[in-house]
Coordinates of C-alpha atoms and ligand atoms in Angstrom, one line a residue:
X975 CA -1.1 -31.2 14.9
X976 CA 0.8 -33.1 18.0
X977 CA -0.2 -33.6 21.2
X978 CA 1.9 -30.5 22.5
X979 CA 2.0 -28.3 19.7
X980 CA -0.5 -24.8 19.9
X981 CA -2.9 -23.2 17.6
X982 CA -3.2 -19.5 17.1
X983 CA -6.7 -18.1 15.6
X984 CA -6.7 -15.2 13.2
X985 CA -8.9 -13.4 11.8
X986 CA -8.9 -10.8 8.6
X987 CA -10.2 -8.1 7.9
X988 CA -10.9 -8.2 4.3
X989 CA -11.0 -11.1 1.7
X990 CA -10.0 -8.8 -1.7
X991 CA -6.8 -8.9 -3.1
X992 CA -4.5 -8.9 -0.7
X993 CA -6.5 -10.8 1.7
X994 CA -7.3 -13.9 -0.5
X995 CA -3.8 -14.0 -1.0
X996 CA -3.1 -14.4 2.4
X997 CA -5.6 -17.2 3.0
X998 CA -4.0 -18.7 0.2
X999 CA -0.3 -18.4 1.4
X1000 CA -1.5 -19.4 4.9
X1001 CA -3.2 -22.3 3.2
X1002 CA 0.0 -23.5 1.5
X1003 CA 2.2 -23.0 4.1
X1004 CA 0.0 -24.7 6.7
X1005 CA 2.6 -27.7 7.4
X1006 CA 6.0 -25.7 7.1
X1007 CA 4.4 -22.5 9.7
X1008 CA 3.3 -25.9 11.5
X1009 CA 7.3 -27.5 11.3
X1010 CA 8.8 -23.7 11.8
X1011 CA 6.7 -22.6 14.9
X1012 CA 5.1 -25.9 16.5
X1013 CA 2.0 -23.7 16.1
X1014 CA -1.0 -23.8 13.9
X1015 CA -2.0 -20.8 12.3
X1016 CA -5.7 -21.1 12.1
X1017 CA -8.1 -18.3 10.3
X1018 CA -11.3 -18.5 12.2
X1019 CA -13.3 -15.5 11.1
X1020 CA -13.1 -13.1 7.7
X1021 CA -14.7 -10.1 8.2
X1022 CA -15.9 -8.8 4.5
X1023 CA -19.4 -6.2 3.7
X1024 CA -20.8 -9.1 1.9
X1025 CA -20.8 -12.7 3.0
X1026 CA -22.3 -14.2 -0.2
X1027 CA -19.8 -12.5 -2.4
X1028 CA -16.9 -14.7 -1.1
X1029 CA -17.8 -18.5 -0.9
X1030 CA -16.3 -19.7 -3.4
X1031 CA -12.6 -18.8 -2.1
X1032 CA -12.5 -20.4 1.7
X1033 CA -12.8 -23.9 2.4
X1034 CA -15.0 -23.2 5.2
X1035 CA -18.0 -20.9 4.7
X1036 CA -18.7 -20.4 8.2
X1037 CA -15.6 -18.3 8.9
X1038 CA -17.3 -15.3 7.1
X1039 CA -18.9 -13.0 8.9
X1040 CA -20.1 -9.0 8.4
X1041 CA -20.1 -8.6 11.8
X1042 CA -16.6 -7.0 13.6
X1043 CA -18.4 -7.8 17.2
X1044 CA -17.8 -11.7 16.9
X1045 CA -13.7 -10.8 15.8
X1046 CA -13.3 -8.5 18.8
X1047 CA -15.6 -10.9 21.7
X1048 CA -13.7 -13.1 20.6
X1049 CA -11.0 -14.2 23.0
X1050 CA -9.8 -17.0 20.6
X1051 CA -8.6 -14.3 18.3
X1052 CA -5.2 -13.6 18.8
X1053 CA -3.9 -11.6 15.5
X1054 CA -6.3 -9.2 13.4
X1055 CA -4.6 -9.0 10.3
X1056 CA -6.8 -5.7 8.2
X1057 CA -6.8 -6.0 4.6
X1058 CA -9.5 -3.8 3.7
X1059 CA -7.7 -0.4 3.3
X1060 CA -9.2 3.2 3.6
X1061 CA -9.3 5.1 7.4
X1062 CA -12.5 4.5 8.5
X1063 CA -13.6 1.6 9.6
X1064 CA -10.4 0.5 9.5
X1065 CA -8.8 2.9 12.4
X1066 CA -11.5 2.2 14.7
X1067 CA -11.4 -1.5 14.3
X1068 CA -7.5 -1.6 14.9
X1069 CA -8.0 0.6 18.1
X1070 CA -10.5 -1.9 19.4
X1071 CA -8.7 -4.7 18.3
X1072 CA -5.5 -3.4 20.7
X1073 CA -8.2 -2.5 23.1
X1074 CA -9.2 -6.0 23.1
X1075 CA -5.3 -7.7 23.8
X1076 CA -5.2 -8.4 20.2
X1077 CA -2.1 -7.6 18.2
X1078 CA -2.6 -6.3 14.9
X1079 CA -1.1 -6.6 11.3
X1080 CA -2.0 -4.1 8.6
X1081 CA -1.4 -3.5 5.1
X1082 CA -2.6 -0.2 4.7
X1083 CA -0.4 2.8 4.2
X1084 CA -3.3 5.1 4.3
X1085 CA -3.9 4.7 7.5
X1086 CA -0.5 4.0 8.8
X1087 CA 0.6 7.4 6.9
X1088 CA -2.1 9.1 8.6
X1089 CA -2.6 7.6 12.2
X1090 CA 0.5 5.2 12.4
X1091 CA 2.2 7.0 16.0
X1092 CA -1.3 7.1 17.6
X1093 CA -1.7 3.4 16.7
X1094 CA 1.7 2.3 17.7
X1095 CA 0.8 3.9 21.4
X1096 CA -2.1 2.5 21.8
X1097 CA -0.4 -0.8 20.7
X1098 CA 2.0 -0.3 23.4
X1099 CA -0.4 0.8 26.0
X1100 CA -2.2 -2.7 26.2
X1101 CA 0.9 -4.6 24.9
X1102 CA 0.0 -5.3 21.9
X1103 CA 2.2 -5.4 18.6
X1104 CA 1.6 -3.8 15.3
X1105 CA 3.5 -4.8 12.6
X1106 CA 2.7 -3.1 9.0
X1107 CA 5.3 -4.7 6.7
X1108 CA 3.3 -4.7 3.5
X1109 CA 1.9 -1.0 3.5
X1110 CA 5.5 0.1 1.8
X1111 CA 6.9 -1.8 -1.7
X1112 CA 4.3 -4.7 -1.4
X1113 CA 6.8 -8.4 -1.4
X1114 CA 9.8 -6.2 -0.3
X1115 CA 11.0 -6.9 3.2
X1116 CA 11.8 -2.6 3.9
X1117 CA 9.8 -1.8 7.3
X1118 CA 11.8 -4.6 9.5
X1119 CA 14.9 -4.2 7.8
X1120 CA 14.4 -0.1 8.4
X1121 CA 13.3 -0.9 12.4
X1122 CA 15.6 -3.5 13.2
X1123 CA 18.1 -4.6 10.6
X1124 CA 19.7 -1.2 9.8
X1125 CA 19.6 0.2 13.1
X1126 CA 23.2 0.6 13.9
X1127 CA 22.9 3.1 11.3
X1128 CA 22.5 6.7 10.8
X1129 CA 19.9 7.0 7.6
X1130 CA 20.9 9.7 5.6
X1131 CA 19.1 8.5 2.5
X1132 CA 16.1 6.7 1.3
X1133 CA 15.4 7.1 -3.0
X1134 CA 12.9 4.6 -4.3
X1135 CA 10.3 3.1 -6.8
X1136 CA 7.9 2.4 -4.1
X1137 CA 4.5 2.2 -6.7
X1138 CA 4.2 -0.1 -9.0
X1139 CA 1.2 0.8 -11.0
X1140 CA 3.4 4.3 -11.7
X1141 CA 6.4 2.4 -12.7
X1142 CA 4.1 -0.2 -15.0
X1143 CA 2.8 2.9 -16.6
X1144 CA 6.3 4.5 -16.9
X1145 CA 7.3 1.2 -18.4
X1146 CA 5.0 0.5 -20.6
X1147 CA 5.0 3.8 -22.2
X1148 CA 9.2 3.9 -22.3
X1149 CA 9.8 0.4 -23.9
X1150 CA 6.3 0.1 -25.9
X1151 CA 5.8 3.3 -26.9
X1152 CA 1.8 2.7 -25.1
X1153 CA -0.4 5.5 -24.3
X1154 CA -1.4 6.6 -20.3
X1155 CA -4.3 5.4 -20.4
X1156 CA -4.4 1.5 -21.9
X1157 CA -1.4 1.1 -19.6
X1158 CA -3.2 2.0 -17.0
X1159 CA -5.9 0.1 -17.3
X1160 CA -3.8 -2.8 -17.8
X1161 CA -2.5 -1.8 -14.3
X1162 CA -5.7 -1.9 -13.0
X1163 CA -6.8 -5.2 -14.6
X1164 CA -3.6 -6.6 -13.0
X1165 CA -4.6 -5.6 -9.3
X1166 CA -1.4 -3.2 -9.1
X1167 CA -3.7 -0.1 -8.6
X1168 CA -5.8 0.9 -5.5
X1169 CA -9.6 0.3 -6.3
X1170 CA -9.6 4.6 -7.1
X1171 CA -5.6 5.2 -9.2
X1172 CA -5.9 8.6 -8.3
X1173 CA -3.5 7.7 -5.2
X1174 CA -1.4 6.2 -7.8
X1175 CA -1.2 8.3 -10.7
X1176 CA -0.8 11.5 -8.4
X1177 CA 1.8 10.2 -7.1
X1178 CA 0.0 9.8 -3.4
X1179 CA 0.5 6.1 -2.7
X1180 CA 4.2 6.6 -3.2
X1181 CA 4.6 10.0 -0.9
X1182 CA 2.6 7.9 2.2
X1183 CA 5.3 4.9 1.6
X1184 CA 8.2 7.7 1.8
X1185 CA 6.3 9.6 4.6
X1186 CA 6.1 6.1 6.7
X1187 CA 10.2 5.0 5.6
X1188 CA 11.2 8.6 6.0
X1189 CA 10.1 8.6 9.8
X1190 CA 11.4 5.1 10.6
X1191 CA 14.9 6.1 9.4
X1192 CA 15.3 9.6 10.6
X1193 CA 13.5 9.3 14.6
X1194 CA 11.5 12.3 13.1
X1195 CA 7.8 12.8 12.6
X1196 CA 7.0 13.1 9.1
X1197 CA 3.5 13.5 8.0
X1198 CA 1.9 13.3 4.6
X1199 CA 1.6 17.2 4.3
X1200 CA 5.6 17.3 4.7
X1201 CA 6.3 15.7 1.4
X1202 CA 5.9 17.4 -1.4
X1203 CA 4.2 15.3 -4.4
X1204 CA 3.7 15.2 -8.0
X1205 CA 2.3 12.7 -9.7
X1206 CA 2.6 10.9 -13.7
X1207 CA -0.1 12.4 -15.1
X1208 CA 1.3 15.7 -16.9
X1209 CA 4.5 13.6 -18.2
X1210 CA 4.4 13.2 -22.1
X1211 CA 5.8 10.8 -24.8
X1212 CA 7.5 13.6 -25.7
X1213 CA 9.2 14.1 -22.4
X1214 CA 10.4 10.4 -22.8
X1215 CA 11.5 10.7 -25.7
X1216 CA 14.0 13.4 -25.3
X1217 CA 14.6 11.5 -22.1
X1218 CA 16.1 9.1 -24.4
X1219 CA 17.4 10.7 -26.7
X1220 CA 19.8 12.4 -23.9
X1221 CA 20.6 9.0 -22.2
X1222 CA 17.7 8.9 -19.5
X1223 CA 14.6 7.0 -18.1
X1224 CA 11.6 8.8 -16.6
X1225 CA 10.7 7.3 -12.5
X1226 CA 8.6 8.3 -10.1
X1227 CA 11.2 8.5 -7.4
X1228 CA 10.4 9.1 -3.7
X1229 CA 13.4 10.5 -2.1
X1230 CA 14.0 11.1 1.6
X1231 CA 17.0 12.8 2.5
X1232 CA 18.4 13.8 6.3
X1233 CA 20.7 17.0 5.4
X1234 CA 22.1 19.3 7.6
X1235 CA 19.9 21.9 7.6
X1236 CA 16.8 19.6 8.0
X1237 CA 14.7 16.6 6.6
X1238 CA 13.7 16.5 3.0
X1239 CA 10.7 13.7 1.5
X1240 CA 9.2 14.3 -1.7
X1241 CA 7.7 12.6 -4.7
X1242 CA 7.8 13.6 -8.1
X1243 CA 8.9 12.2 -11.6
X1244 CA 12.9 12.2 -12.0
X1245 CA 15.0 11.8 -15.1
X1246 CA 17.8 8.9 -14.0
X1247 CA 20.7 7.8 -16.5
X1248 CA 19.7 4.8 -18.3
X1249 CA 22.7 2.9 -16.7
X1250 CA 21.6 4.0 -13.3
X1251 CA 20.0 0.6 -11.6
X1252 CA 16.8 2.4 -10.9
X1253 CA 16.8 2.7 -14.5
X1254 CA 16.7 -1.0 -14.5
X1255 CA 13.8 -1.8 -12.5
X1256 CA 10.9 -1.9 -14.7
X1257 CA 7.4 -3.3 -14.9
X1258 CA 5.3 -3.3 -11.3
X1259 CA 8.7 -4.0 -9.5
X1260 CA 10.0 -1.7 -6.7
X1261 CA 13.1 -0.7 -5.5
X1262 CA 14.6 1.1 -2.5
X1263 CA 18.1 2.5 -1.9
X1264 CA 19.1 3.0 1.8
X1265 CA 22.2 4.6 2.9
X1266 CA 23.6 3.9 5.9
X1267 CA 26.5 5.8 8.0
X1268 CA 27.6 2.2 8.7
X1269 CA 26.3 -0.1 6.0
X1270 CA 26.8 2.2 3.2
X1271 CA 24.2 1.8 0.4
X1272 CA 21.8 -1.2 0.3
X1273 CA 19.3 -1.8 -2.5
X1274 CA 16.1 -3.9 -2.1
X1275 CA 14.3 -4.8 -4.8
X1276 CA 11.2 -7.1 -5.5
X1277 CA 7.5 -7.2 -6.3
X1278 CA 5.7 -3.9 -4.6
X1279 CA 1.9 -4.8 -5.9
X1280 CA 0.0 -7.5 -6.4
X1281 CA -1.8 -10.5 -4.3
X1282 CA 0.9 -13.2 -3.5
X1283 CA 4.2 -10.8 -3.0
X1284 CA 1.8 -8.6 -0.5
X1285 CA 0.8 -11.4 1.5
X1286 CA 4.0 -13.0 1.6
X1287 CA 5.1 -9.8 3.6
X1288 CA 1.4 -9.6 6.3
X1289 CA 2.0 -13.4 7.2
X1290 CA 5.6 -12.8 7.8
X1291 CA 4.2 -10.2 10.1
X1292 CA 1.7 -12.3 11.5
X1293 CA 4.3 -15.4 11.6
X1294 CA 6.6 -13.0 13.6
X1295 CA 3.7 -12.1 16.2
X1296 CA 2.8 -16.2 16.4
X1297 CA 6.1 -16.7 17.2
X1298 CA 6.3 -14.2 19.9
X1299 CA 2.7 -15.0 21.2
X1300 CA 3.6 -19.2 21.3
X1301 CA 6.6 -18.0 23.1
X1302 CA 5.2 -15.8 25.7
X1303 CA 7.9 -13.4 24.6
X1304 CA 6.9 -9.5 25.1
X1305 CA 7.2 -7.8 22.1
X1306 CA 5.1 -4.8 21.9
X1307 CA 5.3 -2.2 19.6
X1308 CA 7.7 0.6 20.0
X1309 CA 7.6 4.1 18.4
X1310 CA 11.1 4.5 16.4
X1311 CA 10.5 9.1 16.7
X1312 CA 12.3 10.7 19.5
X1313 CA 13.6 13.4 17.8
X1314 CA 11.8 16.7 16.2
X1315 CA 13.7 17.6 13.1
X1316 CA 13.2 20.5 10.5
X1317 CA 11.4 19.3 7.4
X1318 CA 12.7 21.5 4.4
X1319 CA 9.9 22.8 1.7
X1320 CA 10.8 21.8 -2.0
X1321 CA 11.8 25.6 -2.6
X1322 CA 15.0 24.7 0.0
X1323 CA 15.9 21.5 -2.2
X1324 CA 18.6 21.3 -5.0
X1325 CA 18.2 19.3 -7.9
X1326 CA 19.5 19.8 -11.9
X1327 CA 15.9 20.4 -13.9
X1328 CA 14.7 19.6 -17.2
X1329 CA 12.6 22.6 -18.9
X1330 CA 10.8 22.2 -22.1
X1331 CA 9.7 25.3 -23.4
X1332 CA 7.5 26.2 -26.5
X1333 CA 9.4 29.9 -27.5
X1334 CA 8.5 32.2 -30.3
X1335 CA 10.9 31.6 -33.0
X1336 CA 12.4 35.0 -33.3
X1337 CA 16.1 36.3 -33.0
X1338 CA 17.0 37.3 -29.4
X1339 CA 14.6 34.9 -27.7
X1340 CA 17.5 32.0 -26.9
X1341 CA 19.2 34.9 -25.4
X1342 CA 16.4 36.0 -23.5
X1343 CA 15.8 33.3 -22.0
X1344 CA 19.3 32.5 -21.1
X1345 CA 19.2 35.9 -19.5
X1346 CA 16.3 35.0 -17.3
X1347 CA 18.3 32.3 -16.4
X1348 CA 21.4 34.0 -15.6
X1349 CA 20.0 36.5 -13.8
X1350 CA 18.3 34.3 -11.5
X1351 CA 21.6 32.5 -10.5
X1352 CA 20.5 29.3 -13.0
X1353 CA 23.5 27.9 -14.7
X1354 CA 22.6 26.4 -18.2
X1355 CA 24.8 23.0 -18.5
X1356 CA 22.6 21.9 -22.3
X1357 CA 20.4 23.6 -24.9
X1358 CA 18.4 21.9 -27.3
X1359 CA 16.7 23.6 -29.7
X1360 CA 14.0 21.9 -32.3
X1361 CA 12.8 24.9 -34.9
X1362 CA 9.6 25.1 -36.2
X1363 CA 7.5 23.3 -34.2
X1364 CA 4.9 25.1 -36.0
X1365 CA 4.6 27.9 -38.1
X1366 CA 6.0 30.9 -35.5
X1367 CA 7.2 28.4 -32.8
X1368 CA 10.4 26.6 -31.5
X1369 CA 10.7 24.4 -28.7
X1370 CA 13.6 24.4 -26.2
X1371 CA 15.0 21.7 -24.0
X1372 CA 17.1 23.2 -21.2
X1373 CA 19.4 21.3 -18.5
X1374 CA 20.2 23.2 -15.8
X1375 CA 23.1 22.7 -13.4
X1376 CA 22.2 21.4 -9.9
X1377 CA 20.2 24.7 -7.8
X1378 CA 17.8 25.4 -5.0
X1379 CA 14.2 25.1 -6.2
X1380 CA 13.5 28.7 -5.3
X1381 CA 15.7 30.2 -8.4
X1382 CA 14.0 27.5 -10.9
X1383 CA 10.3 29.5 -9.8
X1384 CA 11.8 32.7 -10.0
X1385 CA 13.0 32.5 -13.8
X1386 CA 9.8 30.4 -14.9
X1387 CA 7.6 33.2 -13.1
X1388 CA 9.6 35.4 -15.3
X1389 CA 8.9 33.5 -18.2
X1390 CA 5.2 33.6 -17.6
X1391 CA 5.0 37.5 -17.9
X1392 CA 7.2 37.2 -21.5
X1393 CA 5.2 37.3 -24.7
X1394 CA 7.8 35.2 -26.2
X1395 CA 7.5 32.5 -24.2
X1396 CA 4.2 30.4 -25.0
X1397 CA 4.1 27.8 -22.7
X1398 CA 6.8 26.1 -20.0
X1399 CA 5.6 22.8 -21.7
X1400 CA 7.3 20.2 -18.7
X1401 CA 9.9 20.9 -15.7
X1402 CA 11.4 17.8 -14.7
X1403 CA 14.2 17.4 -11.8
X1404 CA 17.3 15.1 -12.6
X1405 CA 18.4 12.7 -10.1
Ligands
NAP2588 P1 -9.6 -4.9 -2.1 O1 -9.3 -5.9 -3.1 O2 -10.5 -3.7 -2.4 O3 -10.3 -5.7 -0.9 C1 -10.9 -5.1 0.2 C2 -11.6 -6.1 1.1 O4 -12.0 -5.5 2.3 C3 -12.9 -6.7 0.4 O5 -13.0 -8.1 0.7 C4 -14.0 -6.0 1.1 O6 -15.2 -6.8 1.3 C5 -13.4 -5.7 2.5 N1 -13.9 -4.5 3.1 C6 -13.7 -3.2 2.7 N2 -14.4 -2.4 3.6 C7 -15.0 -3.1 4.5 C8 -15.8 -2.8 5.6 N3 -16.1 -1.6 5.9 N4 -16.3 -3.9 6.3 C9 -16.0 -5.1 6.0 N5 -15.2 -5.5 5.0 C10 -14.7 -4.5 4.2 O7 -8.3 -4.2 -1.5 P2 -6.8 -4.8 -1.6 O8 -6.2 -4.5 -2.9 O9 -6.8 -6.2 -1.1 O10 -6.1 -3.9 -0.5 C11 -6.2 -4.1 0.9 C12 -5.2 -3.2 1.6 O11 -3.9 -3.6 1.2 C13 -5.2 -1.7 1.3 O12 -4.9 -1.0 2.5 C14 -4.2 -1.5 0.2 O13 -3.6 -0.2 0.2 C15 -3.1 -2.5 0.7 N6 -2.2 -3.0 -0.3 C16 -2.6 -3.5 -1.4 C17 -1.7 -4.0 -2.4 C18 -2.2 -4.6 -3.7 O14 -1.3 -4.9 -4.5 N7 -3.5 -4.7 -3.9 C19 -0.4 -4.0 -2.1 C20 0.1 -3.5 -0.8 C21 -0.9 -3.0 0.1 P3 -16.3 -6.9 0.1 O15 -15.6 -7.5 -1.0 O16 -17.3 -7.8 0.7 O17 -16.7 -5.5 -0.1
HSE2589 N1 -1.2 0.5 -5.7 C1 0.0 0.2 -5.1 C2 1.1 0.2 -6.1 C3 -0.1 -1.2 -4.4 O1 0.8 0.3 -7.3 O2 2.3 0.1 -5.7 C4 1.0 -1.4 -3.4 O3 0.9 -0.5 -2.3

């Protein structure tokens, strides 16, 4: 340090993955933060459950603590940066925290999903900032861009890969040929997946990231019980299979959509053409399509899981609030909703669908079924028909052309009164 430059103390909230990352990156990048701001960025206390557990990864022992009281009465402490996920503590300690004068980065979608407009106001009553960069696609810069980058924009669009555990799994069964659940436990072995996958794997993580993107871009509140969400977990090798066969990749996709006759956010596994550069973006990596009235569409794409590419996004954040704080600039956080749109169930979405179905194999049934169809204003674009499945059954892959939602339930509610019909084995939509 020189004689006039500052210091700014931090403290996290959490030392797991994400926060051992940043205490590394903040390590590293000591000098340069030093050369870029004039201002040392100095963690003085690590709030964790269990002291012991985590001596071996900070230079200086002492900044551990279990107690959030020395954080909060301390004035020192300009930044808490929480990296210890769930709601609870985590809500109350962010409150206090603003309470307190402190500003606050987070990476946790949960509770930003959940609780993020009450946050942001208490933020702004005691002029605080919160910034929450990494709860959405890990290392991907998305929140900022979304807030302040894009905003000369009307959104009308958001699709994305925005979990990587999903899309690891998804990959590693595609290319590989792997089952669910080795993949997934590679996934988890890697650090991708939340300590409980269930939020992954359902298809949860991924609808909070679209909830929180979906109400930065359209002024709108979106909550999580707006999107509708559907996880990995039913889709089959056979399912990718045919995929390939007809030219497409399986995604979990989250899409966002401002129409005209409301909002629409939703979450579920999408076939996408294998030339389609979603189709492309494989492995733990995330990617998210924006279109813009102005800008047109913009793709960002990077690492959305893992230690070092989520940290790289909180100590932007917390660079960005150091920078404000050493210059006494006010920058407090603002609500982006000030509109109330219509939120559209999945019934009043369109989409082409994928329907495999296990049929008795009997003359007439094709044409029963294409009846059903018909008669529920579903247009049939491809048939494929495998025979003999077994000894009585066939197995039929349908395409459908693009329809409201509502028509799809209505012919497969048909089909579940039709002794001909054995099971409707997989509906997928098509981007
Ligand atoms: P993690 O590895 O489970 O680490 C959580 C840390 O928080 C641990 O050090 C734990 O301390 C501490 N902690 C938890 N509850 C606490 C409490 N009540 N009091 C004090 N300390 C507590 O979690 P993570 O993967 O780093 O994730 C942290 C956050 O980042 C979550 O919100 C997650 O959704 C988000 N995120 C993670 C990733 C990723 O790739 N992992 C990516 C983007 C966002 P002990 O070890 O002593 O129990
Ligand atoms: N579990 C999350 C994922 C981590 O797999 O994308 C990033 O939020």
């Amino acid at each position: 340090m020189t004689q006039d430059s500052k210091q700014i103390n931090i403290a996290l909230l959490g030392l797991g993955t994400v926060g051992e990352g940043i205490y590394k990156v903040l390590q590293k990048q000591a000098p340069m933060m030093m050369q870029k701001l004039n201002t040392n960025i100095n963690i003085s206390k690590i709030l964790v459950r269990t002291p012991a557990k985590h001596v071996s990864k900070v230079s200086d022992p002492s900044v551990l603590t279990d107690n959030y009281d020395e954080i909060l009465n301390d004035p020192s402490i300009r930044i808490v940066v929480e990296v210890m996920g769930g709601i609870e503590p985590a809500f109350t300690y962010i409150r206090k925290a603003f309470e307190a004068g402190k500003s606050v980065v987070t990476a946790n979608k949960d509770l930003i999903a959940a609780h993020g407009s009450e946050l942001i106001e208490t933020a702004e009553t005691n002029g605080c900032e919160l910034r929450y960069e990494a709860s959405v696609a890990g290392g991907i810069p998305i929140i900022n861009p979304l807030l302040n980058s894009l905003a000369a924009n009307e959104i009308t669009e958001i699709t994305g890969i925005v979990n990587g555990t999903t899309n690891f799994i998804l990959t590693k069964m595609t290319k590989e040929g792997m089952d669910y659940e080795p993949a997934l436990a590679e996934a988890m072995r890697l650090g991708y997946a939340e300590p409980d996958p269930t939020n992954d794997v359902e298809g949860f993580d991924a609808a909070r990231k679209i909830a929180i993107m979906a109400q930065i871009a359209f002024h709108t509140k979106v909550t999580l019980s707006n999107v509708y969400t559907e996880g990995i977990t039913k889709v089959t090798s056979r399912d990718i299979s045919y995929a390939a066969a007809l030219g497409w990749v399986i995604k979990l996709l989250g899409v966002a959509r401002n129409t005209e006759d409301g909002v629409e956010v939703r979450v579920h596994p999408t076939l996408i053409p294998e030339d389609h550069p979603l189709a492309s973006v494989t492995d733990s990596y995330n990617a998210i399509f924006v279109h813009g009235d102005a800008v047109g569409d913009v793709m960002f794409y990077g690492r959305g899981a893992g230690q070092l590419p989520t940290a790289s996004s909180a100590v932007s954040d917390i660079f960005t609030i150091a920078r404000h704080q050493a210059s006494h600039a006010s920058s407090v956080a603002r609500d982006s909703v000030f509109r109330s749109l219509p939120v559209k169930t999945i019934d009043d979405t369109v989409s082409s669908y994928y329907i495999r179905m296990i049929v008795e194999d009997r003359p007439g049934v094709l044409a029963s079924v294409a009846g059903v169809f018909g008669n529920n204003s579903v247009s049939i674009q491809q048939i494929i028909q495998k025979s003999k499945i077994n000894d009585a059954d066939s197995e039929l892959v349908i395409i459908t052309s693009p329809i409201h939602e509502r028509h799809i339930k209505a012919a497969t509610d048909v089909f579940k009164t039709s002794p001909a019909i054995r099971e409707i084995a997989s509906i997928i939509r098509v981007l």
